[in-house]
PDB file of C-alpha atoms in Angstrom:
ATOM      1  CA  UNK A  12       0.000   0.000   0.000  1.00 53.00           C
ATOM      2  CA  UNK A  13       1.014   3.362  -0.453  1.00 82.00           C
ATOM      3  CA  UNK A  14       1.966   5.364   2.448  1.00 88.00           C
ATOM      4  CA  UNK A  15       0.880   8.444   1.237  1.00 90.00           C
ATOM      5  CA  UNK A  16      -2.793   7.286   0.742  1.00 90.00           C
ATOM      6  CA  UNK A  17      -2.723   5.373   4.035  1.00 93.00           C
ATOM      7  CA  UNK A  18      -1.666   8.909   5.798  1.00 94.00           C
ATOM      8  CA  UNK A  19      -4.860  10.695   4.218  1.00 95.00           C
ATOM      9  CA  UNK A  20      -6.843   7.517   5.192  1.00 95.00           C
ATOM     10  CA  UNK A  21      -5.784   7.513   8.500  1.00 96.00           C
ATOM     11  CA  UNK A  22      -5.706  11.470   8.612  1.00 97.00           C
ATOM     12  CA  UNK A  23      -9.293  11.174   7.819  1.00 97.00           C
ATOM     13  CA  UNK A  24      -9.647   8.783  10.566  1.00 97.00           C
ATOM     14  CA  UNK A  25      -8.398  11.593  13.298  1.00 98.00           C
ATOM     15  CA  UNK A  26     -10.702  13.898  11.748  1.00 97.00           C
ATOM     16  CA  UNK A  27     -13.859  11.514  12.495  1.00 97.00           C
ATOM     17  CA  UNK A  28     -12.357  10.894  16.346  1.00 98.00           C
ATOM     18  CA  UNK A  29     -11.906  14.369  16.697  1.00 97.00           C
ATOM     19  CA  UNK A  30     -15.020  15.616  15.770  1.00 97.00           C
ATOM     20  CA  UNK A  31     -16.675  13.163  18.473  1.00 96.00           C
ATOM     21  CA  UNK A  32     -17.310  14.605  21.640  1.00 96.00           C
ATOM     22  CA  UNK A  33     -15.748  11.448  23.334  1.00 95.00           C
ATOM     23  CA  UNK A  34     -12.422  13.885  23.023  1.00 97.00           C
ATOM     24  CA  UNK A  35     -13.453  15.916  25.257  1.00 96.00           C
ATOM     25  CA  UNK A  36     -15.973  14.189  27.309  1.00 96.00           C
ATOM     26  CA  UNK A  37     -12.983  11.562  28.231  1.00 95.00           C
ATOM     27  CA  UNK A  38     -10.479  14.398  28.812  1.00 96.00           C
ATOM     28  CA  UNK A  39      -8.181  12.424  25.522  1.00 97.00           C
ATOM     29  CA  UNK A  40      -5.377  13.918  23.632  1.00 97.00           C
ATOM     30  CA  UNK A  41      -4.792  13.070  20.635  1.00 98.00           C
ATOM     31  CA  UNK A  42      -1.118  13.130  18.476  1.00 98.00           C
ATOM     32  CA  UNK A  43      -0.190  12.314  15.676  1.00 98.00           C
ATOM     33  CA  UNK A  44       3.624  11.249  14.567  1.00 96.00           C
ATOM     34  CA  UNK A  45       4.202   9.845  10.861  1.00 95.00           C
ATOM     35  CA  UNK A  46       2.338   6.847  10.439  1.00 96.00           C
ATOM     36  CA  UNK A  47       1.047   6.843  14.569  1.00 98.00           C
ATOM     37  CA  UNK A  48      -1.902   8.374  16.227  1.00 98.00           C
ATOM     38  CA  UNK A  49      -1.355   8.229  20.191  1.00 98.00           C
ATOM     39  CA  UNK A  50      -4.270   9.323  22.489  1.00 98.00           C
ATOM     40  CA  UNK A  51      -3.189   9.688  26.112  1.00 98.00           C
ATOM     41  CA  UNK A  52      -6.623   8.789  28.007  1.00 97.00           C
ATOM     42  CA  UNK A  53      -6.642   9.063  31.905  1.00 95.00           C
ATOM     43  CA  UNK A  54      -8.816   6.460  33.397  1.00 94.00           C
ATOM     44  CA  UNK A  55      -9.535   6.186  37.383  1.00 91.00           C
ATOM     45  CA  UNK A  56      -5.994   8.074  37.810  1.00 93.00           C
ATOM     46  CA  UNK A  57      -3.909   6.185  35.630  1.00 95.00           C
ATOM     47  CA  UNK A  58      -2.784   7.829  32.124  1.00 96.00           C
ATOM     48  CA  UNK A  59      -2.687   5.108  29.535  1.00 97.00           C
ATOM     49  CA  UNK A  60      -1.496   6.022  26.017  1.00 98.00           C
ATOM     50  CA  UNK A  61      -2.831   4.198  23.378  1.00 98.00           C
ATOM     51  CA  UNK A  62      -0.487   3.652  19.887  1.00 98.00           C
ATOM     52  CA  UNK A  63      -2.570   2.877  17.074  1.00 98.00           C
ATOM     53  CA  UNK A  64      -0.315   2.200  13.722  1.00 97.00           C
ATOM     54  CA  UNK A  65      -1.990   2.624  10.430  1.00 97.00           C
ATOM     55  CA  UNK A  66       0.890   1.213   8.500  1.00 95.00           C
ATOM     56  CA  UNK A  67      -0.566  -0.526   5.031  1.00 93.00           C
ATOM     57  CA  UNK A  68      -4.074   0.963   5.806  1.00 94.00           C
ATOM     58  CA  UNK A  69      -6.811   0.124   5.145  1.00 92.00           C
ATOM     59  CA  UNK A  70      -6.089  -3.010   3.799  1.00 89.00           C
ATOM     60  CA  UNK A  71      -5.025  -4.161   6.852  1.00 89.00           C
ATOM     61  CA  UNK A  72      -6.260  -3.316  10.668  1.00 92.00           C
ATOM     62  CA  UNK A  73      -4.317  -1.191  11.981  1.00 96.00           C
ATOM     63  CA  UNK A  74      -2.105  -2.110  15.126  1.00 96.00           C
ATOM     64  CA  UNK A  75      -3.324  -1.072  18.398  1.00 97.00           C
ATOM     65  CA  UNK A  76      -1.140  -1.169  21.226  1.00 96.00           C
ATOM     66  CA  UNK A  77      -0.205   0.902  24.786  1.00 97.00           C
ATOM     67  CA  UNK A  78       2.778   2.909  24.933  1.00 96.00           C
ATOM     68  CA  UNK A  79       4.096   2.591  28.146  1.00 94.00           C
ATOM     69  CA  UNK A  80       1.628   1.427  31.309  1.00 95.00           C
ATOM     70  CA  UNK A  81      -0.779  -1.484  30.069  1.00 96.00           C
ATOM     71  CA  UNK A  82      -4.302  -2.179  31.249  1.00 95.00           C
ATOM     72  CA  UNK A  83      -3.510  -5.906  32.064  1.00 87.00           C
ATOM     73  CA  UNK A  84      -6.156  -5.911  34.330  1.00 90.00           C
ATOM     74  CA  UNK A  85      -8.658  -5.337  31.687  1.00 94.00           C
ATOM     75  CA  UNK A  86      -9.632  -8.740  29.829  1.00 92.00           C
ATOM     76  CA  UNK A  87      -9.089  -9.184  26.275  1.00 90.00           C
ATOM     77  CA  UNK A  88      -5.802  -7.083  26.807  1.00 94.00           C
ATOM     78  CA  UNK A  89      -2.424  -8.525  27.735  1.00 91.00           C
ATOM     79  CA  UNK A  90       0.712  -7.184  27.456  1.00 92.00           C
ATOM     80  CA  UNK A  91       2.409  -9.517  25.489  1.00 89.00           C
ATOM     81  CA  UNK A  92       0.179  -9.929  22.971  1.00 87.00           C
ATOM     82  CA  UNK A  93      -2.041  -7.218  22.560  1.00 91.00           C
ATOM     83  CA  UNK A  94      -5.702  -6.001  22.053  1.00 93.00           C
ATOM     84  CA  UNK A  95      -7.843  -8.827  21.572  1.00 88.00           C
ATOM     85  CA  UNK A  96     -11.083  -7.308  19.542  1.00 89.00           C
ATOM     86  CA  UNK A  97     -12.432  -7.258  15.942  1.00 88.00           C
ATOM     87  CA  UNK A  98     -10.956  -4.493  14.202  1.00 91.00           C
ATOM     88  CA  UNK A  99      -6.788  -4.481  15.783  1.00 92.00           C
ATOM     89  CA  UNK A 100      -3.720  -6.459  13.631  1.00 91.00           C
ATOM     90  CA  UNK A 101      -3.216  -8.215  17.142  1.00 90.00           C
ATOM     91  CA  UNK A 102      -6.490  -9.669  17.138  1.00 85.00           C
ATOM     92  CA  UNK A 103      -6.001 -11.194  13.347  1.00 79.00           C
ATOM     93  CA  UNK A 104      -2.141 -12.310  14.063  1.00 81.00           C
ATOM     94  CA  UNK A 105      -1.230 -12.751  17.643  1.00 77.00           C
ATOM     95  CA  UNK A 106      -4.543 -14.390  18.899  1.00 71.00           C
ATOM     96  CA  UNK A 107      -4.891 -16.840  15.841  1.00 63.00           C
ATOM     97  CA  UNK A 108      -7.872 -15.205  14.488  1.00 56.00           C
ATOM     98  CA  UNK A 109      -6.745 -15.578  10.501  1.00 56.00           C
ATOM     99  CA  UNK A 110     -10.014 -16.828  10.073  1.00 57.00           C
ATOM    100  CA  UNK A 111     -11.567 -13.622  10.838  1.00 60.00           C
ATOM    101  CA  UNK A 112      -9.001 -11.248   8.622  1.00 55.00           C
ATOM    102  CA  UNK A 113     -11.811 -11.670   6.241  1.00 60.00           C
ATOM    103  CA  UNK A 114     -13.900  -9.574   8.313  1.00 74.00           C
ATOM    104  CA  UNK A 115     -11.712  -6.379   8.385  1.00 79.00           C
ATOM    105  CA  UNK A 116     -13.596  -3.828   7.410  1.00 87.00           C
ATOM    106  CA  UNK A 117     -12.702   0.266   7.675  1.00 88.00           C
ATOM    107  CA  UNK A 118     -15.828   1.631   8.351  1.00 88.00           C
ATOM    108  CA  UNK A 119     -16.905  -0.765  10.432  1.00 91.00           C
ATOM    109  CA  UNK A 120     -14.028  -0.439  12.955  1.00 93.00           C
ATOM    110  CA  UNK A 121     -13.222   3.254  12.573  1.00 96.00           C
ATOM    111  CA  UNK A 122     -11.312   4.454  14.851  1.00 97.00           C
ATOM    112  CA  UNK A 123     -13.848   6.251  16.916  1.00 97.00           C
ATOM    113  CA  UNK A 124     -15.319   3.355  17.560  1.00 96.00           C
ATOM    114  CA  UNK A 125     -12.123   1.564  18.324  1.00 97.00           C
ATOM    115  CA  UNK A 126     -11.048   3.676  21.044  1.00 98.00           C
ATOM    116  CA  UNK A 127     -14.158   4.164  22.637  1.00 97.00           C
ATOM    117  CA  UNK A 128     -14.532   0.557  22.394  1.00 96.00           C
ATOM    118  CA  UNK A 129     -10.592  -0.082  24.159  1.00 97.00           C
ATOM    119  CA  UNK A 130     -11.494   2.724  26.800  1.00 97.00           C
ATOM    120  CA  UNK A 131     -14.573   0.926  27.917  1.00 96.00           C
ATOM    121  CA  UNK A 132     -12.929  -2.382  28.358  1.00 95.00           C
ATOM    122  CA  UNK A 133     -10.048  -0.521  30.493  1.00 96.00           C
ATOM    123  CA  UNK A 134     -12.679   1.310  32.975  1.00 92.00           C
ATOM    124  CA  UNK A 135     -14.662  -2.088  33.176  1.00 77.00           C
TER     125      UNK A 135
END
């Protein structure tokens, strides 16, 4: 894939997550570096800072991972290897879910979604 096009893909993507109020709401900022978006999201007194790649995007999922601290305690999320949920690379490589990389799709698991999806599993 182009990285060009996957910048103003995942450009685009920002755009959407800005324009939520979850932003706000959650008290998340959001950075972008190159081919990374990072949104620092403080939950119960704990900053977590989520690193979503959108290298070869949107063919593929982009990578979601923590920078720093991880929410281990949070299920479907380990450390080692990951966010387990439709919609991250992990889910389709490091949890054998191959099967399921037919099910990637970029509107479907924007990243809006994504990340308010990740934060509730952390505060649960």
């Amino acid at each position: 894939m182009d990285d060009e096009l996957s910048k103003t893909k995942m450009a685009d993507q920002v755009e959407r997550l800005e324009a939520t109020s979850l932003v706000e709401r959650n008290g998340w900022a959001v950075k972008v570096d190159d081919m990374d978006v990072f949104v620092d999201m403080p939950v119960d007194g704990t900053e977590y800072t989520l690193a979503v790649n959108f290298d070869n995007f949107p063919q593929q999922a982009p990578s979601y991972q923590f920078d720093g601290k991880w929410p281990d305690h949070a299920r479907g999320i380990r450390s080692d290897k990951g966010i387990c949920i439709d919609g991250t690379r992990e889910c389709y490589t490091n949890y054998n879910h191959d099967e399921r990389e037919d099910d990637w799709d970029p509107e479907k698991y924007d990243l809006p979604s994504m990340v308010h999806k990740i934060h509730g599993m952390i505060r649960s």
